Tab-separated table of C-alpha atoms in Angstrom:
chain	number	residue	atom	x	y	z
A	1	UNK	CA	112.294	100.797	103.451
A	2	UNK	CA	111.124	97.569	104.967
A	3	UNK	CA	107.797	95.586	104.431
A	4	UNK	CA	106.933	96.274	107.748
A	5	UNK	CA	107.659	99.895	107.795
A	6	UNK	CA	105.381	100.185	104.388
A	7	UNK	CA	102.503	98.150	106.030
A	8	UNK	CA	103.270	100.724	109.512
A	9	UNK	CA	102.712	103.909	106.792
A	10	UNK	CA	99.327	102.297	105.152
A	11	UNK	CA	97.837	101.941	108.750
A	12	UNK	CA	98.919	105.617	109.214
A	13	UNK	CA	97.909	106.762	106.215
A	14	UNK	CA	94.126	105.014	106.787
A	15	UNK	CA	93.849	106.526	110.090
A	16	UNK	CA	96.515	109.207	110.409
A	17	UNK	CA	100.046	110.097	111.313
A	18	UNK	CA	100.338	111.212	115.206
A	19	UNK	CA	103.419	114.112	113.982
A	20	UNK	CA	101.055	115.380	112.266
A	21	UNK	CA	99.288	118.647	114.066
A	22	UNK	CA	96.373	118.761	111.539
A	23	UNK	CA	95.739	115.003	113.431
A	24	UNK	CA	94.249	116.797	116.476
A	25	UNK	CA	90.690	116.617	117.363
A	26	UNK	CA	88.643	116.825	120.291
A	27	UNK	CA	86.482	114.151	121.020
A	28	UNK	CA	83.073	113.847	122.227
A	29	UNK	CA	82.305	113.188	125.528
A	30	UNK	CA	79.294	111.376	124.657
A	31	UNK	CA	79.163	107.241	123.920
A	32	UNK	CA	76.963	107.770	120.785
A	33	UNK	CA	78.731	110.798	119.627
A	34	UNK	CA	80.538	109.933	116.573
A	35	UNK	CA	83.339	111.087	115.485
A	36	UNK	CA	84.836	111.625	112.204
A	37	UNK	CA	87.023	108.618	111.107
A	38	UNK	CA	90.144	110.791	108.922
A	39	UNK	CA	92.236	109.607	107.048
A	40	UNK	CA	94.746	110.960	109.130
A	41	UNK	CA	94.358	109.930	112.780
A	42	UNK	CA	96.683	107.062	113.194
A	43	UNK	CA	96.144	103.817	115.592
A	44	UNK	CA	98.756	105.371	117.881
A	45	UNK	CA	96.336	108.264	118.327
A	46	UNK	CA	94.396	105.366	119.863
A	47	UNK	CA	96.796	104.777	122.430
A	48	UNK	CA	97.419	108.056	123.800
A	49	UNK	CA	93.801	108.928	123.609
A	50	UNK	CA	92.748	106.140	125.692
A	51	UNK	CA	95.462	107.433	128.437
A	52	UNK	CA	92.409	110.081	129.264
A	53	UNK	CA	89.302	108.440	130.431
A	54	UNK	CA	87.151	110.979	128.910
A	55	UNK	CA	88.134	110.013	125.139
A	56	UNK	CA	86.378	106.619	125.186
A	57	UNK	CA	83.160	105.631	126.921
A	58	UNK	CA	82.240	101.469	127.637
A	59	UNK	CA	79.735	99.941	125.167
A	60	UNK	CA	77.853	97.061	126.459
A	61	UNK	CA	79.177	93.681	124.593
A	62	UNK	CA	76.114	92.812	123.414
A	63	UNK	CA	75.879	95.664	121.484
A	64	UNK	CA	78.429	95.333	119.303
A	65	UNK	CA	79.027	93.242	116.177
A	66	UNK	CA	81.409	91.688	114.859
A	67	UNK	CA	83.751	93.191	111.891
A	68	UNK	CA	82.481	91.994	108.587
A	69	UNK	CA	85.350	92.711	106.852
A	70	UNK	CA	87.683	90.812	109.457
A	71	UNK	CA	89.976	88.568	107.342
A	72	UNK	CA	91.038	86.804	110.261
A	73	UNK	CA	88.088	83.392	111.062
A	74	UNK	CA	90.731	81.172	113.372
A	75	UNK	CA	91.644	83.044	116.413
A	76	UNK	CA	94.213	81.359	118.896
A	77	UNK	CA	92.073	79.873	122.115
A	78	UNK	CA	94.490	80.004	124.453
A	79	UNK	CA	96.012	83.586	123.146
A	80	UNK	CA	92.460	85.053	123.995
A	81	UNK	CA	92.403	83.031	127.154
A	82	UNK	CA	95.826	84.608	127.869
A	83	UNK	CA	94.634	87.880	127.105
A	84	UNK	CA	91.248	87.920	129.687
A	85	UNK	CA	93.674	86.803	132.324
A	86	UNK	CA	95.276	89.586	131.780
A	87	UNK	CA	92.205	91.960	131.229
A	88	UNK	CA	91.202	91.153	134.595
A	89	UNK	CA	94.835	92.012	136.289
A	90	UNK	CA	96.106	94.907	134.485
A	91	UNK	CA	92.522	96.330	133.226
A	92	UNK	CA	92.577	97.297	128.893
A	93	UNK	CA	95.033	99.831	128.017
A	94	UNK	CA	93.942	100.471	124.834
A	95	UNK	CA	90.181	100.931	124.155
A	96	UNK	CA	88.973	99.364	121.033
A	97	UNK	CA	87.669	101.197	118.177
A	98	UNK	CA	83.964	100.726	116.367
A	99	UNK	CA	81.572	102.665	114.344
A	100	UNK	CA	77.624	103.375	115.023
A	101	UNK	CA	75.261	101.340	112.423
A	102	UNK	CA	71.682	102.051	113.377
A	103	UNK	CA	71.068	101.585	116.986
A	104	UNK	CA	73.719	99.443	117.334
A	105	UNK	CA	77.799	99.446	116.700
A	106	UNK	CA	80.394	96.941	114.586
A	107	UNK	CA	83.751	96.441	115.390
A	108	UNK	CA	86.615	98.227	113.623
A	109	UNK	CA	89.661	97.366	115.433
A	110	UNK	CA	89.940	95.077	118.534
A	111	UNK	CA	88.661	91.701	118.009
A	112	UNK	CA	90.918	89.462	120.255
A	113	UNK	CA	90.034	92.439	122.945
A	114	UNK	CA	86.480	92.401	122.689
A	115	UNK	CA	86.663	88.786	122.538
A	116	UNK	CA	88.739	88.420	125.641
A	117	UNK	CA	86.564	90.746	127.426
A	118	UNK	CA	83.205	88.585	126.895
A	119	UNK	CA	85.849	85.284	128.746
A	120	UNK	CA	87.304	87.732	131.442
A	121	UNK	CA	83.227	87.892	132.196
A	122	UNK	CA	82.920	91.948	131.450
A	123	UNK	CA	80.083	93.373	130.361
A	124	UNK	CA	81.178	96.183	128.722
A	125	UNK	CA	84.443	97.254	127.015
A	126	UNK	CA	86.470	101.237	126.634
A	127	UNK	CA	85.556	102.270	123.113
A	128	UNK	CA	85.878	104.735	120.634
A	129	UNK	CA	83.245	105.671	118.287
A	130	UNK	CA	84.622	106.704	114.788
A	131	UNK	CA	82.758	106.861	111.793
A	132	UNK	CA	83.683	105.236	108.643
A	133	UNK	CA	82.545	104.230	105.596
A	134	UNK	CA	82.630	99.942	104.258
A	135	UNK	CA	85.131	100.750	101.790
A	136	UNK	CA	87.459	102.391	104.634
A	137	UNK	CA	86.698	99.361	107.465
A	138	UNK	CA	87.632	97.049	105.010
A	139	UNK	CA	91.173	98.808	103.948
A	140	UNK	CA	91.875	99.000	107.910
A	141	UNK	CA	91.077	95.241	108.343
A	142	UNK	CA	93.193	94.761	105.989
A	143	UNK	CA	96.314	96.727	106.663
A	144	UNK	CA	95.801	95.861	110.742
A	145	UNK	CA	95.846	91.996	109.434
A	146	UNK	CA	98.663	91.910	107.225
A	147	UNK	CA	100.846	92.853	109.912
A	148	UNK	CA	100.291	89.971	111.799
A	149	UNK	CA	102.636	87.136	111.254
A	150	UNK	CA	100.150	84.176	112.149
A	151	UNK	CA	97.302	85.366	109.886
A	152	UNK	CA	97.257	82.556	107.242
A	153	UNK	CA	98.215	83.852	103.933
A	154	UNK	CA	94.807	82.605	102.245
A	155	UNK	CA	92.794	84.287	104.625
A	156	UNK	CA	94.891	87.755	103.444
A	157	UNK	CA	94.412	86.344	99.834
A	158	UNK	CA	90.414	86.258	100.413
A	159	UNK	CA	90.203	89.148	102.247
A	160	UNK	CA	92.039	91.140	99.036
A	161	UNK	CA	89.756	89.552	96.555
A	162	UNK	CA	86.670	90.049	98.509
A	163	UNK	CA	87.625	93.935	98.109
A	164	UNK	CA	88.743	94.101	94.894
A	165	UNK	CA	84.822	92.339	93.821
A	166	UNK	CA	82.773	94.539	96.176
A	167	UNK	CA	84.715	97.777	95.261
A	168	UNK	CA	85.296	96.882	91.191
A	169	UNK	CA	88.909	97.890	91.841
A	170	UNK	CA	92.348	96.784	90.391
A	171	UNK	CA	95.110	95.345	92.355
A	172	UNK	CA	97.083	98.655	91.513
A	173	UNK	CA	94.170	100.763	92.866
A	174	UNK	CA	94.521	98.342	96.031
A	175	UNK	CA	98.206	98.950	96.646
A	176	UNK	CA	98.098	102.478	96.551
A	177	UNK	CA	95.535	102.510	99.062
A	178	UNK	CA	96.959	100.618	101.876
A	179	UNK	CA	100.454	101.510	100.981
A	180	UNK	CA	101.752	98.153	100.092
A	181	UNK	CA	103.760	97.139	96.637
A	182	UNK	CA	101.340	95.419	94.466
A	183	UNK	CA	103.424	92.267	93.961
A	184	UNK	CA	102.155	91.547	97.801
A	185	UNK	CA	99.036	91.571	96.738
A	186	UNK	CA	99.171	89.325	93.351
A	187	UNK	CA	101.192	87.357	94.924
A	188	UNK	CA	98.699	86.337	97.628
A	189	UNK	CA	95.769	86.520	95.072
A	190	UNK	CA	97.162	83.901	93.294
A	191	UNK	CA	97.337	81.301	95.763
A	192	UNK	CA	93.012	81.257	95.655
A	193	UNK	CA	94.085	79.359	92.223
A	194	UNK	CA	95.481	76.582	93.413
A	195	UNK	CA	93.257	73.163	93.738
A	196	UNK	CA	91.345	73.034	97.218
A	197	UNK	CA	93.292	70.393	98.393
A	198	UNK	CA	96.290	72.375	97.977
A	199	UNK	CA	94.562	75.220	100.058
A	200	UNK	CA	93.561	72.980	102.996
A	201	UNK	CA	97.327	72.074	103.649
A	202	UNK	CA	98.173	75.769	103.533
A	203	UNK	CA	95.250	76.036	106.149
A	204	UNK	CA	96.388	73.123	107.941
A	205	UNK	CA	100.140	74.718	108.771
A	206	UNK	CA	101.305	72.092	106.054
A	207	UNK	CA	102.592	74.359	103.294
A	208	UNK	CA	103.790	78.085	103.751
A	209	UNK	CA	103.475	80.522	101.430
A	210	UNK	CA	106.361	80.293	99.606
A	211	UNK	CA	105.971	76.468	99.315
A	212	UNK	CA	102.306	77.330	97.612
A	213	UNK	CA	104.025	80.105	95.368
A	214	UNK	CA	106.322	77.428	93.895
A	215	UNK	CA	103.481	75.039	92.843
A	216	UNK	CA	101.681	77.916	90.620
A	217	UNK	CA	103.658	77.753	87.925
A	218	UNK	CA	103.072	74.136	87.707
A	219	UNK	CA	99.504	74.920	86.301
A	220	UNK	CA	97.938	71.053	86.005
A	221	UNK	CA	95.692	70.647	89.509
A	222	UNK	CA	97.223	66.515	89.579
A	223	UNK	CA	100.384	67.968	89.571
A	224	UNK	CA	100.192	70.601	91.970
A	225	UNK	CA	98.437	68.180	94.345
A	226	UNK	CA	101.143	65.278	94.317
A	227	UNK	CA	103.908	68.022	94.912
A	228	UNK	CA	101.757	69.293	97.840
A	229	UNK	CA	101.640	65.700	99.315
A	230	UNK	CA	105.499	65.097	98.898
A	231	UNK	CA	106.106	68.610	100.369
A	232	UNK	CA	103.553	67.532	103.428
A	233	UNK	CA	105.334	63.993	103.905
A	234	UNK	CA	108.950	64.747	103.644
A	235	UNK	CA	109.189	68.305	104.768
A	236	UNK	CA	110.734	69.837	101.465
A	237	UNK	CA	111.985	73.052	102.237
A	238	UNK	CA	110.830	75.980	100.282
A	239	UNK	CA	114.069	76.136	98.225
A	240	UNK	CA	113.784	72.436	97.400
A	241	UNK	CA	110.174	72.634	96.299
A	242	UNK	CA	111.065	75.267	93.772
A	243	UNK	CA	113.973	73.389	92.616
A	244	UNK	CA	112.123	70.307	91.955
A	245	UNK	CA	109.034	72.693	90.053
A	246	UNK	CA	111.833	73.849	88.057
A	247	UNK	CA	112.929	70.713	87.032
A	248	UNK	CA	110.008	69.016	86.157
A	249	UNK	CA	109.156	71.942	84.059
A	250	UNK	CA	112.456	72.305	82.402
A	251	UNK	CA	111.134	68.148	81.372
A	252	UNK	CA	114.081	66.660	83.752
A	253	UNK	CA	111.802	64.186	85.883
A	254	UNK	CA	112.010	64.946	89.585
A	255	UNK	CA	111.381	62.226	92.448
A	256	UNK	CA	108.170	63.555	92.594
A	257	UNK	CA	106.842	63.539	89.251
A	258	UNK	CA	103.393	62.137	88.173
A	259	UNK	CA	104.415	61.891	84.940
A	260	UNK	CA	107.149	60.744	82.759
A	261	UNK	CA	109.555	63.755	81.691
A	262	UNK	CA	109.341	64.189	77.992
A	263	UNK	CA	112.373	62.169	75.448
A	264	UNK	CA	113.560	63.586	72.767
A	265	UNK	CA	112.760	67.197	73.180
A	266	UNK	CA	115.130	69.634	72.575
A	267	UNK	CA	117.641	71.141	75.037
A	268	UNK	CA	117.264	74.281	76.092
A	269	UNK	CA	120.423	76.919	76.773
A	270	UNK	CA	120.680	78.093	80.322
A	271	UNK	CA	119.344	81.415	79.496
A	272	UNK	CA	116.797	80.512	77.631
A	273	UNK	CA	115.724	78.544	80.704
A	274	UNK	CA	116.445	81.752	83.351
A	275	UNK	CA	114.529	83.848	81.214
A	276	UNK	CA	111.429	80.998	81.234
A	277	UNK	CA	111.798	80.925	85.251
A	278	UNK	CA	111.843	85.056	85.410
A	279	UNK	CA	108.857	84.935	83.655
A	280	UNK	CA	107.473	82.062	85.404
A	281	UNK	CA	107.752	83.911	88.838
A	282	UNK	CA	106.227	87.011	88.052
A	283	UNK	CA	103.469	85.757	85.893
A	284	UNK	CA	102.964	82.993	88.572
A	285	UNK	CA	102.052	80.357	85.284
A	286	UNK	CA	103.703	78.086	83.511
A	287	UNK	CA	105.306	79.841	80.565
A	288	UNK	CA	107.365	77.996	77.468
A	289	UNK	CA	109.982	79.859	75.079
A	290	UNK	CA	110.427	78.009	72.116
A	291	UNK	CA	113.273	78.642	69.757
A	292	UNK	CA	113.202	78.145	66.129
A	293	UNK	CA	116.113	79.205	63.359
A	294	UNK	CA	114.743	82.590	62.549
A	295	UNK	CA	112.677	83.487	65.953
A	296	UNK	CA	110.646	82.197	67.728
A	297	UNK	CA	107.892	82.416	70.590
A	298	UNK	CA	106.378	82.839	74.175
A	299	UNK	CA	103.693	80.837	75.370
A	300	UNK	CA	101.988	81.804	77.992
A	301	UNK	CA	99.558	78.771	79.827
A	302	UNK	CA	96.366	79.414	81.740
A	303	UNK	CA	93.850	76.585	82.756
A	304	UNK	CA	90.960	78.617	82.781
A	305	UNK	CA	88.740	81.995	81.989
A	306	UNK	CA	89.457	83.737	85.473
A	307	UNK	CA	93.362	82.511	85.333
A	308	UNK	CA	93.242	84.158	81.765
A	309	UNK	CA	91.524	87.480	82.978
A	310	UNK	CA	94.575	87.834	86.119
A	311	UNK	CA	97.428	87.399	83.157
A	312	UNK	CA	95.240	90.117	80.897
A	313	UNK	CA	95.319	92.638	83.557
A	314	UNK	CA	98.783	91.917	85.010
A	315	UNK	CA	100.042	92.189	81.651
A	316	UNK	CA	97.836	95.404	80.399
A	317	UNK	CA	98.413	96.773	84.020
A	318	UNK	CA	101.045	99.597	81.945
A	319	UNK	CA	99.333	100.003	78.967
A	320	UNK	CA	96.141	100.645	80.898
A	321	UNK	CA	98.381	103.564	83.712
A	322	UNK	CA	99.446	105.212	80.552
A	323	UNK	CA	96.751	105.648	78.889
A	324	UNK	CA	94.758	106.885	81.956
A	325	UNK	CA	97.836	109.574	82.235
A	326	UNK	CA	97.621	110.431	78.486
């Protein structure tokens, strides 16, 4: 199945799967009549619903808020400029979706509408009026953002650890949730690790995601920063980024190293160094294996307390399943 089928099956799963008959539900007529937000009325429900005028009612502008949970803070000027032009040709064809808090009502889904409608000049917007609980808003934010191949990865990265804080839940719990593997998720959370510097090229367009996965294992913050300068100047490709990371940590001394590699130090066999790059990868840390005659063994580096906690829980993830199941 592929990532984007997954994410397609979370969003369903949050708001519901249109084959499914138990999905039906009629909808009141009335603006400020709320309507149950189940877990299984899907985003395509949306779209068909809004076909019939008498599913969604118009909601003044200023009387809705924005999305608190909304991972996405850069929004494309000109896309939204794009979009009220064609607001004002074609009308909305799909309404967008919010929830009543107090006398007022915050966006769920829709925020490039609702912000195209304020430039088209509208007053009002077609909305439907679900109800929903934090917890739930924030999953949907979630799942509707990850889909979306311009949302910068560390806004997806903050948007997961901002839930996992304000909900005390594990990355596992988080996964099974929005229906996504739970390497997507570490793998994102990681990249709030790396030195700010680091982070402002990723938010910059200067580094992907894959180039910032490569420097984690590096660990040291004067490290990580002088590959992310090379990677910025000459335009390394991902590949080449995480062939020079190996080889600075295998102590060969690539063009971009800060440091001298280390003389004298023992050479390591081939597999000894796959198995150190396997466990680099999916520990996202620097991690040594050192041989002796009789043995030997793994160590595992962290450079601080909340770096140690991840590699705790990654690594009790199991232990912790089983004995839940036990």
């Amino acid at each position: 199945m592929t990532r984007q089928k997954r994410l397609g099956r979370g969003l369903a799963a949050l708001l519901g799967d249109p084959t499914d008959e138990t999905a039906e539900v009629e909808l009141q007529e009335e603006a400020t009549e709320t309507v149950p937000f189940r877990p299984r009325l899907a985003e395509s429900d949306f779209t068909e619903e809004a076909s019939q005028k008498k599913d969604s009612s118009r909601i003044a502008l200023d009387q809705i808020d924005r999305n608190p949970f909304q991972p996405r803070h850069h929004f494309d000027d000109a896309e939204i400029t794009s979009l009220a032009e064609s607001l004002k040709e074609h009308d909305i064809l799909q309404p967008i979706v919010v929830r009543q808090v107090g006398d007022r009502f915050q966006l769920i889904s829709g925020e490039r509408r609702l912000r195209a409608a304020g430039i088209a000049g509208w007053d009002s917007i077609p909305a439907l009026v679900r109800e929903a609980d934090d917890r739930l808003v924030a999953e949907l934010a979630i799942v509707e953002n990850l889909q979306r191949q311009d949302l910068n990865p560390l806004e997806k990265a903050i948007s997961f650890q901002r839930y996992l804080e304000q909900h005390d839940a594990t990355q596992s719990e988080l996964a099974d949730r929005i229906k996504v593997d739970r390497s997507t998720i570490a793998n994102l959370v990681r990249l709030l690790d790396l030195p700010d510097a680091v982070k402002s090229s990723i938010h910059a367009g200067e580094l992907s995601q894959g180039h910032a996965r490569a420097l984690l294992p590096l660990g040291e913050e004067e490290i990580q920063n002088e590959f992310a300068k090379r990677i910025a100047k000459d335009g390394w490709s991902v590949r080449a980024t995480e062939q020079a990371v190996q080889d600075f940590l295998n102590g060969e001394e690539p063009a971009i190293a800060t440091t001298p590699a280390k003389k004298g130090s023992r050479t390591k066999s081939q597999q000894v160094v796959s198995l150190e790059e396997d466990l680099r990868m999916a520990l996202g840390t620097k991690v040594d294996i050192k041989q002796a005659t009789k043995g030997g063994k793994i160590v595992i580096h962290f450079k601080n307390a909340d770096e140690f906690d991840r590699l705790n829980e990654y690594l009790l993830a199991d232990t912790e399943e089983d004995r839940r199941a036990a």
